[in-house]
mmCIF file of C-alpha atoms in Angstrom:
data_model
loop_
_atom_site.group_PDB
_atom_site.id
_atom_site.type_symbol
_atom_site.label_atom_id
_atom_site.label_comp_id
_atom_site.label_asym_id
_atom_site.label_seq_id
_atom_site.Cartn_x
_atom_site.Cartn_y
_atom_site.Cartn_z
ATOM 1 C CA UNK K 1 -12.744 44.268 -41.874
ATOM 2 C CA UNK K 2 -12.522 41.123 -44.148
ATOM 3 C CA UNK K 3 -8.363 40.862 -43.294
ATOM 4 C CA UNK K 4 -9.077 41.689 -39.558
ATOM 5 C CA UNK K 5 -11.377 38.345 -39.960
ATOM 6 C CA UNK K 6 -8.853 36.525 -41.673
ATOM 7 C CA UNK K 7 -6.256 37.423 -38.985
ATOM 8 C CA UNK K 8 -8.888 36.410 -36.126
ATOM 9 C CA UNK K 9 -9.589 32.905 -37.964
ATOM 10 C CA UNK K 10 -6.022 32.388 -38.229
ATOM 11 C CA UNK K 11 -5.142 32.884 -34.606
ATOM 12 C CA UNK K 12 -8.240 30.899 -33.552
ATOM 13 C CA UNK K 13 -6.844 28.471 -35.817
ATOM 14 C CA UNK K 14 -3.645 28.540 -34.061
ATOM 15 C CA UNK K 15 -4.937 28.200 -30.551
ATOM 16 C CA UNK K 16 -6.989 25.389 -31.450
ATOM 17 C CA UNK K 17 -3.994 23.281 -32.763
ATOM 18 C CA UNK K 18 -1.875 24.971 -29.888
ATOM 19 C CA UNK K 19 -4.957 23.240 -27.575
ATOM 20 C CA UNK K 20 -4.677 20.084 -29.812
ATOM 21 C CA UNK K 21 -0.555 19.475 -29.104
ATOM 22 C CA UNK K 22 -1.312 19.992 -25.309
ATOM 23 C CA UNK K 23 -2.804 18.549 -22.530
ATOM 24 C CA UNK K 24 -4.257 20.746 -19.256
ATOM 25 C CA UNK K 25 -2.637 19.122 -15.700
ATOM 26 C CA UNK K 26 -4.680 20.009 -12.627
ATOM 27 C CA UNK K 27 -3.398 18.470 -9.247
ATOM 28 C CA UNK K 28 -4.771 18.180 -5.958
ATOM 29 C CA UNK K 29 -3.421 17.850 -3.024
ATOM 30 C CA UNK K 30 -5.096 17.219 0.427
ATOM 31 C CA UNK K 31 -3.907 19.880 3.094
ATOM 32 C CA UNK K 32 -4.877 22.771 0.730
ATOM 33 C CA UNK K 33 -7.805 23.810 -1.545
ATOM 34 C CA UNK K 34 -5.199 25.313 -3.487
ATOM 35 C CA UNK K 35 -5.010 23.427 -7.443
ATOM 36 C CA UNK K 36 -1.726 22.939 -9.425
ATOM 37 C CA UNK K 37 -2.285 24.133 -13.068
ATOM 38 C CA UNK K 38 -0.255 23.495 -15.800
ATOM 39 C CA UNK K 39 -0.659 23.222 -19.493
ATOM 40 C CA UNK K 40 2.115 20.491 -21.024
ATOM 41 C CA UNK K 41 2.873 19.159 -24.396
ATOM 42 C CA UNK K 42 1.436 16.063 -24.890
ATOM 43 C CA UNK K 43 4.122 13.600 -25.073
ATOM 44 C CA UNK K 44 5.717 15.129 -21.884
ATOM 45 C CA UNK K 45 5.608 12.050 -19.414
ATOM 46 C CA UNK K 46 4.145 12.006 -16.017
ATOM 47 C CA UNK K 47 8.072 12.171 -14.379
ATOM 48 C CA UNK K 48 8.549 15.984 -14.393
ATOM 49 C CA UNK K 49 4.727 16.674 -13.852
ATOM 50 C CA UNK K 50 4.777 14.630 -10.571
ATOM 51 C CA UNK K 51 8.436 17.026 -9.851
ATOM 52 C CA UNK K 52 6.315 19.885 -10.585
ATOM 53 C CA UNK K 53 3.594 18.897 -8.686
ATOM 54 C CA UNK K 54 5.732 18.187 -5.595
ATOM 55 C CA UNK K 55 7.998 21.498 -6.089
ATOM 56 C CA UNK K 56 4.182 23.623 -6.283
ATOM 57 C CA UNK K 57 2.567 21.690 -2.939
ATOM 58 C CA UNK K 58 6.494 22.056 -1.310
ATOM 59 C CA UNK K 59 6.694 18.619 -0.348
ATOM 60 C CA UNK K 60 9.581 16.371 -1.346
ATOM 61 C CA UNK K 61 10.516 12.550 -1.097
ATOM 62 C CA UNK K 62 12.479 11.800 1.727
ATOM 63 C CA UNK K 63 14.422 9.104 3.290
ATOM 64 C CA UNK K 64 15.991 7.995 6.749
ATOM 65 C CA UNK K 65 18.159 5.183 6.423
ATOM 66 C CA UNK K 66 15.934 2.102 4.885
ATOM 67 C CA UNK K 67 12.752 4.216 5.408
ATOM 68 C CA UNK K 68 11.929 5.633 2.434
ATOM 69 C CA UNK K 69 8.899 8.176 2.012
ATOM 70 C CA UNK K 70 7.241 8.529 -1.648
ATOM 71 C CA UNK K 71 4.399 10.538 -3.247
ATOM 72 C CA UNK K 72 2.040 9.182 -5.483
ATOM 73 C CA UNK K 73 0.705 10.828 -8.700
ATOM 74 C CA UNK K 74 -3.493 9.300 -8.487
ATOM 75 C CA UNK K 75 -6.065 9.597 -11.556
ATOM 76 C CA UNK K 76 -9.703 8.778 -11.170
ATOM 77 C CA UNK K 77 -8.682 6.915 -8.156
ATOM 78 C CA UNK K 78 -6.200 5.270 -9.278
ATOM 79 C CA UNK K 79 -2.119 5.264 -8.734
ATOM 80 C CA UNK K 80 -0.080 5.930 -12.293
ATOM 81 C CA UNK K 81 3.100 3.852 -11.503
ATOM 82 C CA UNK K 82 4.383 4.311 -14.583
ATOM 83 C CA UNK K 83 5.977 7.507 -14.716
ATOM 84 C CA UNK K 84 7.085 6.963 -18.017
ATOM 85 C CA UNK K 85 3.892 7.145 -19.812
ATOM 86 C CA UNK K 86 3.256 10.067 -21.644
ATOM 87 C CA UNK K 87 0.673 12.839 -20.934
ATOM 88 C CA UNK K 88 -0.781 12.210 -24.670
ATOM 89 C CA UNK K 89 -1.037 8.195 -23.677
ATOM 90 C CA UNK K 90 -3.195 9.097 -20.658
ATOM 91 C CA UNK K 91 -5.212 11.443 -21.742
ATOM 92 C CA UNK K 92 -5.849 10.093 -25.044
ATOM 93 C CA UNK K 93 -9.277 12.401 -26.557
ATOM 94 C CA UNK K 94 -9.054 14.384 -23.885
ATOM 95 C CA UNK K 95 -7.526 17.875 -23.615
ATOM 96 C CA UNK K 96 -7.043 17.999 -19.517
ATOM 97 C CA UNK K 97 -6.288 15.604 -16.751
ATOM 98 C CA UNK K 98 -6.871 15.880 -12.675
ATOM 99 C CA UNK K 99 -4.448 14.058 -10.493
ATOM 100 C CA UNK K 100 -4.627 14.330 -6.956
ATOM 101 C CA UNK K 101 -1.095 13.878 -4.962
ATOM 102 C CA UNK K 102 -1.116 11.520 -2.071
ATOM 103 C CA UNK K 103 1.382 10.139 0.433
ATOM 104 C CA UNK K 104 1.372 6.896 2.434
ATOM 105 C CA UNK K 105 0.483 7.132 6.145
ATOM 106 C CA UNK K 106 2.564 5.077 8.727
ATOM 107 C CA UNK K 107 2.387 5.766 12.341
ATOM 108 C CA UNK K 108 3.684 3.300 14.858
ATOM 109 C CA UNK R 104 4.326 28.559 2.428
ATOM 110 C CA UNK R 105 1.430 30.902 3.360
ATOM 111 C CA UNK R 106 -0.376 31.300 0.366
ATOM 112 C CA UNK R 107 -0.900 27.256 0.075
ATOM 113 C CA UNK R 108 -0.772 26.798 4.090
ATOM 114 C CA UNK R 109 -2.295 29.522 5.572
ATOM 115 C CA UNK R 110 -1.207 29.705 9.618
ATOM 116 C CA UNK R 111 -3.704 28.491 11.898
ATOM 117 C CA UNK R 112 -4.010 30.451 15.075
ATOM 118 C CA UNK R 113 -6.465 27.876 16.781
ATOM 119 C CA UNK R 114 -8.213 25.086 15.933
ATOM 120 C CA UNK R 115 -11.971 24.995 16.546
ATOM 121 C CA UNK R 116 -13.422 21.331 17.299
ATOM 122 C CA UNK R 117 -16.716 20.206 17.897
ATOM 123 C CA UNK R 118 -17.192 17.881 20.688
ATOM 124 C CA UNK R 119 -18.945 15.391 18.933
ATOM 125 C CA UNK R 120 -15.648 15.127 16.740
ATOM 126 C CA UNK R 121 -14.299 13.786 20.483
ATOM 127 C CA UNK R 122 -16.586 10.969 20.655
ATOM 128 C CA UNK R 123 -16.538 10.183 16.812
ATOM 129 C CA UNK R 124 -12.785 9.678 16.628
ATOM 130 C CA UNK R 125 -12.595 7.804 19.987
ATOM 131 C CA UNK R 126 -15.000 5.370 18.296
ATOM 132 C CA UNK R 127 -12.963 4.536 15.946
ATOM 133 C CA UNK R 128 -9.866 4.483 17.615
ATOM 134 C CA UNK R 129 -11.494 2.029 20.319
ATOM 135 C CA UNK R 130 -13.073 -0.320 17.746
ATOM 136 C CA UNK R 131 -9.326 -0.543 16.983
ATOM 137 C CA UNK R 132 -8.010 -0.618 20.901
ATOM 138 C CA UNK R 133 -10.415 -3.660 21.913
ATOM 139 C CA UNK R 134 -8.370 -5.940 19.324
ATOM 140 C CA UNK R 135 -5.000 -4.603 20.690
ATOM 141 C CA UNK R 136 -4.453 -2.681 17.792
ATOM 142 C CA UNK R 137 -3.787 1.256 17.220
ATOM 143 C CA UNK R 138 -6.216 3.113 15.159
ATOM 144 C CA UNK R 139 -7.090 5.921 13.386
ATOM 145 C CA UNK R 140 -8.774 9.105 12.199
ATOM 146 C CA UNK R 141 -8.420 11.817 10.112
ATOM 147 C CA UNK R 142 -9.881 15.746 11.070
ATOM 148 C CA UNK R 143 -11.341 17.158 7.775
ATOM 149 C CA UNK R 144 -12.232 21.129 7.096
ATOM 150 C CA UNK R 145 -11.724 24.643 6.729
ATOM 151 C CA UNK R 146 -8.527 25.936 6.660
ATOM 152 C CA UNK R 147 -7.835 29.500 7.736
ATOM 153 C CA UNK R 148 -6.678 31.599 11.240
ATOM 154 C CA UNK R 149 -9.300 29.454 13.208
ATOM 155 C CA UNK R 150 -9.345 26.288 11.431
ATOM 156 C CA UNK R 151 -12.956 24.272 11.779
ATOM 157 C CA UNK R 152 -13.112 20.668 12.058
ATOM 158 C CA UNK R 153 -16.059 19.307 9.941
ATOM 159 C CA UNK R 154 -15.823 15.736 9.375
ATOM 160 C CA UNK R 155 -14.240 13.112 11.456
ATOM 161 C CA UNK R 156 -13.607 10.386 8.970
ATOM 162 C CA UNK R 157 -12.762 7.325 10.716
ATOM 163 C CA UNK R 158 -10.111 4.384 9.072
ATOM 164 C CA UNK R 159 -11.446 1.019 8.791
ATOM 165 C CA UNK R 160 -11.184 -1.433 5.792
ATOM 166 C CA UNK R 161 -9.168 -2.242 2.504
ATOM 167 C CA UNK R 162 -6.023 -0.233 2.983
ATOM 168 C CA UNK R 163 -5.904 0.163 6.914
ATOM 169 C CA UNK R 164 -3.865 -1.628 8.606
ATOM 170 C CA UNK R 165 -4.121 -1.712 12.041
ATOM 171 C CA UNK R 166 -1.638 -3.595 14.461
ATOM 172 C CA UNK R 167 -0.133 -3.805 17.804
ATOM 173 C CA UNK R 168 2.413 -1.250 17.607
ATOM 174 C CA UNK R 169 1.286 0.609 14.510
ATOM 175 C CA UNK R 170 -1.513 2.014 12.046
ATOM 176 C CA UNK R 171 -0.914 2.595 8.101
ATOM 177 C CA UNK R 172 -3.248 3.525 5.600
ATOM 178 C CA UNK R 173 -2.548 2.922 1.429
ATOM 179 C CA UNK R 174 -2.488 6.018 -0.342
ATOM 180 C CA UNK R 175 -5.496 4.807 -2.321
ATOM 181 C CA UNK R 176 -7.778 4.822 1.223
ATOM 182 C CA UNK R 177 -5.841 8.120 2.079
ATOM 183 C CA UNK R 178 -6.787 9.102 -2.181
ATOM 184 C CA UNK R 179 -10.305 8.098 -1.546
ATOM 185 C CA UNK R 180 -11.093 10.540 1.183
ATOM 186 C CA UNK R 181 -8.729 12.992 0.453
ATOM 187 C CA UNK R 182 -10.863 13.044 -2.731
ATOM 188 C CA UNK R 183 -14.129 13.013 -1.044
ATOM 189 C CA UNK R 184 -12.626 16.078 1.094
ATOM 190 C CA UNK R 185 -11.738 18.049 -2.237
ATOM 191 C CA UNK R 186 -15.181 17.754 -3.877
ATOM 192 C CA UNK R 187 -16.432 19.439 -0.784
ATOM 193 C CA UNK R 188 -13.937 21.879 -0.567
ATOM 194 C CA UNK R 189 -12.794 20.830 2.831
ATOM 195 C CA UNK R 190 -9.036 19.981 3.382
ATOM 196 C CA UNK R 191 -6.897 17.615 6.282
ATOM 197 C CA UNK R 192 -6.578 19.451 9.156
ATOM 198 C CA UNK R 193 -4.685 16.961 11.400
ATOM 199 C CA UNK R 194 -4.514 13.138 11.636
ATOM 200 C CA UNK R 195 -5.593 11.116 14.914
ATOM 201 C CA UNK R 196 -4.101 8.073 16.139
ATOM 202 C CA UNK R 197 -3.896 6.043 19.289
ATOM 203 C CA UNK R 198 -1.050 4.914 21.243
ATOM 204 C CA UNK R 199 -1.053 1.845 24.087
ATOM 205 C CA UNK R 200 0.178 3.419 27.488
ATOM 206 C CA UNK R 201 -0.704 6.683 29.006
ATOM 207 C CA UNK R 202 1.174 9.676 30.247
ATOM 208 C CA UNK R 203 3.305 12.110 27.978
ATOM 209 C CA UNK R 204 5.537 9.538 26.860
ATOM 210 C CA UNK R 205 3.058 7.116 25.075
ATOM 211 C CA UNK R 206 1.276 10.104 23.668
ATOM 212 C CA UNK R 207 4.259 11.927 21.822
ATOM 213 C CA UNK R 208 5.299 11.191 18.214
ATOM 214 C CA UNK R 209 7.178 8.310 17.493
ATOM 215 C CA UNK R 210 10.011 8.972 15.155
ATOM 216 C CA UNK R 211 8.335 6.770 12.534
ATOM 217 C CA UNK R 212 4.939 9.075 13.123
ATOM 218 C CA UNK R 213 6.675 12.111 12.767
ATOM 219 C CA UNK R 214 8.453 10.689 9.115
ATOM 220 C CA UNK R 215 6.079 8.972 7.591
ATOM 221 C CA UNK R 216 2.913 11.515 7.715
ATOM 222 C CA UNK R 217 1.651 14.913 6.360
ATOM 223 C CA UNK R 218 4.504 17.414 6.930
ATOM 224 C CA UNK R 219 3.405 20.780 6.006
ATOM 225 C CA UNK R 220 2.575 24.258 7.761
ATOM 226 C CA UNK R 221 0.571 23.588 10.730
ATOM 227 C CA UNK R 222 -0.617 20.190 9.929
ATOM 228 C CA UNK R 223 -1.935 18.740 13.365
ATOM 229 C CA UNK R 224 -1.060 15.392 14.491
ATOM 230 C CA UNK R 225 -2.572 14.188 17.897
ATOM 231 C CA UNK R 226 -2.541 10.934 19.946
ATOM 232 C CA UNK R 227 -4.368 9.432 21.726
ATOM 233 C CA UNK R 228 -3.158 7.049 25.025
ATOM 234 C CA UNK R 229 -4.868 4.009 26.136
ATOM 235 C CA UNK R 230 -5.022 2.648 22.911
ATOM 236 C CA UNK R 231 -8.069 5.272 22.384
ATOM 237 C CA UNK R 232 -9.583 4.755 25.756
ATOM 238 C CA UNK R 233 -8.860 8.216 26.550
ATOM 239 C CA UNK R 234 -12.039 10.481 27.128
ATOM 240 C CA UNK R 235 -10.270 13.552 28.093
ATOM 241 C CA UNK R 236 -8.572 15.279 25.263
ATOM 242 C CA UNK R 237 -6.021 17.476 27.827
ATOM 243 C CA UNK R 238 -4.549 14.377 28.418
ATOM 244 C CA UNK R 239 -4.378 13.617 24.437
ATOM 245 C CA UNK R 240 -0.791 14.405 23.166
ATOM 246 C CA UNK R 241 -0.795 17.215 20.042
ATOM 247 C CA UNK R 242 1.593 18.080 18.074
ATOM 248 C CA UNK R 243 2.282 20.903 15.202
ATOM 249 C CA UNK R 244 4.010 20.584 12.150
ATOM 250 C CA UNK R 245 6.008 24.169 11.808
ATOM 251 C CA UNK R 246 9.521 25.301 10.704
ATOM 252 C CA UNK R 247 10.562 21.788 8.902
ATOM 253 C CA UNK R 248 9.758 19.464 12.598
ATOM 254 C CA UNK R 249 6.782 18.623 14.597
ATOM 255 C CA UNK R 250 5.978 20.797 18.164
ATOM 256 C CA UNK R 251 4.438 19.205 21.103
ATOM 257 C CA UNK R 252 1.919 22.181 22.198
ATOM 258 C CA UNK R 253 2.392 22.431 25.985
ATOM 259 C CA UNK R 254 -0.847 22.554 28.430
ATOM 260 C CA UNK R 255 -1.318 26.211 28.056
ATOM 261 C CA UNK R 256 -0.880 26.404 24.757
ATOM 262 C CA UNK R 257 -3.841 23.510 24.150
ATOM 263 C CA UNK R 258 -6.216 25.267 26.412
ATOM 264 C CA UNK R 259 -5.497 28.878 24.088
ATOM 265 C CA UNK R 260 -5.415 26.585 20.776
ATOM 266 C CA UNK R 261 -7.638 23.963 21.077
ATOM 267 C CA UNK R 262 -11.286 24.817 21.307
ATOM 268 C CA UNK R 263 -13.923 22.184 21.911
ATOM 269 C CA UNK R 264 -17.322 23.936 20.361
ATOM 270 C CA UNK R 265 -20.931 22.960 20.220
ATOM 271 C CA UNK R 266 -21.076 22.606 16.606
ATOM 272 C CA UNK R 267 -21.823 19.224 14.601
ATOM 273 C CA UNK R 268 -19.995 17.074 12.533
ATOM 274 C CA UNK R 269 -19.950 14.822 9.776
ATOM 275 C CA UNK R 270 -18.713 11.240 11.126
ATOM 276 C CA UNK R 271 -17.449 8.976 8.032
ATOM 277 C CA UNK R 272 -15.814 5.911 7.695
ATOM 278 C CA UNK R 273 -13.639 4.734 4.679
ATOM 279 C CA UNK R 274 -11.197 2.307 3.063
ATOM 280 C CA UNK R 275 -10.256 2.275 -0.535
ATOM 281 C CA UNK R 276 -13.252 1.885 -2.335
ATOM 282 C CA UNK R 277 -15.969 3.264 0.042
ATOM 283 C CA UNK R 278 -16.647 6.432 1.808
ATOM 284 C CA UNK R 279 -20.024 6.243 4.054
ATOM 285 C CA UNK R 280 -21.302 7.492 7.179
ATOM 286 C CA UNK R 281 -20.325 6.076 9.955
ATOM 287 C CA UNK R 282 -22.169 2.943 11.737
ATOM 288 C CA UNK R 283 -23.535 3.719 14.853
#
């Protein structure tokens, strides 16, 4: 019983600094109720999250001539524009983060 | 595709969703300009329109020959929507002119909006002026392009209900009901 503990404290122990190097990525995106979910190392940068968030809702960037059409990574209401920053920069105490993806609207 | 974008079979609309996004759109249509609207709720076989939440503010811009909004306004609700569990069913806006012509997609509308399974845009002619919605111009998002639906295919597809509706108005830092 006492090395079963041991082994149990050690894997809790594990997952905790496991939870610790990582940060949880939830995405939302408007036409579906549907959530990306992700867990990520925490200095992976917001670049292949927002290609993994596209790739999950099936959208993609597009562009006709000098029309170009972008998607835009959003936390707490605000746009990250800096695709560069790390997941671990962002987050900082915190263990998850909820984007929502959103598109520009243009109709003429 | 079906999983995240389940096929709609019809689309089941209040009537007071009518009048709410022709208020908007009108507002918009007395200065000249186009306007806008977005149909909020519950996705599934018969999809139900809940909330009209009309454009207006910060981060809509409305002009002569066009109607944008940021994608913090379109963030804003789109957030409000989520916490409600209630997703964009279609997008509303209003053309000048009336007649099939001036109520089909633009090429810019049909690049530079929501394109994903069954994702409904509609306009509206006479720069929103338009009470009757058979003359409205709609237009499915399906198999990578957008669809005009034909008159017979509205009448099976569309369905006006008795139901209420949420009316809203937003920009980019507000989302409120809408003022009367």
């Amino acid at each position: 019983v006492t090395l079963e503990t041991e082994q149990q404290g050690e894997r809790e122990k594990e997952d905790e600094r496991a939870r610790r190097a990582t940060v949880e990525v939830e995405a939302s995106y408007q036409p579906t109720t549907t959530r990306f979910e992700k867990r990520y190392p925490r200095e992976t940068t917001l670049a292949p999250v927002k290609v993994d968030v596209m790739a999950f809702f099936q959208v993609t960037e597009r562009q006709v001539e000098r029309k170009v059409y972008t998607y835009h990574l959003f936390l707490a209401g605000q746009p990250q524009a800096d695709l560069g920053k790390t997941l671990g920069a962002i987050a900082g105490e915190e263990r998850e983060l909820k984007f929502q993806l959103v598109e520009q609207i243009v109709e003429s | 595709v079906t999983d995240l974008y389940p096929p709609i079979t019809r689309w089941m609309i209040p009537a007071a969703a009518r009048a709410a996004t022709l208020s908007g759109l009108r507002r918009a249509g007395q200065r000249g300009h186009e306007g806008g609207a977005l149909w909020l709720g519950d996705r599934g076989v018969e999809a139900r329109v809940r909330t009209v939440a009309s454009a207006s503010g910060d981060g809509v811009l409305e002009r002569a020959g066009s109607w944008s909004l940021s994608p913090t306004a379109y963030g804003r609700i789109g957030e409000w929507a989520i916490e409600r569990g209630q997703v964009l069913l279609g997008l509303i806006h209003s053309h000048g002119g009336s007649g099939a012509l001036a109520t089909s997609l633009s090429p810019t509308d049909a690049f530079s909006t929501v394109r994903v399974h069954h994702f409904l845009s509609v306009i509206v002619g006479r720069r929103g002026d338009e009470d009757d919605a058979s003359a409205w111009g709609y237009h499915l998002f399906e198999q990578g392009r957008f669809r005009r639906l034909g008159a017979a295919e509205v009448a099976e597809r569309i369905v006006w209900t008795s139901a209420t509706i949420d009316h809203l108005q937003f920009d980019e830092t507000t989302v409120e009901a809408a003022r009367a």
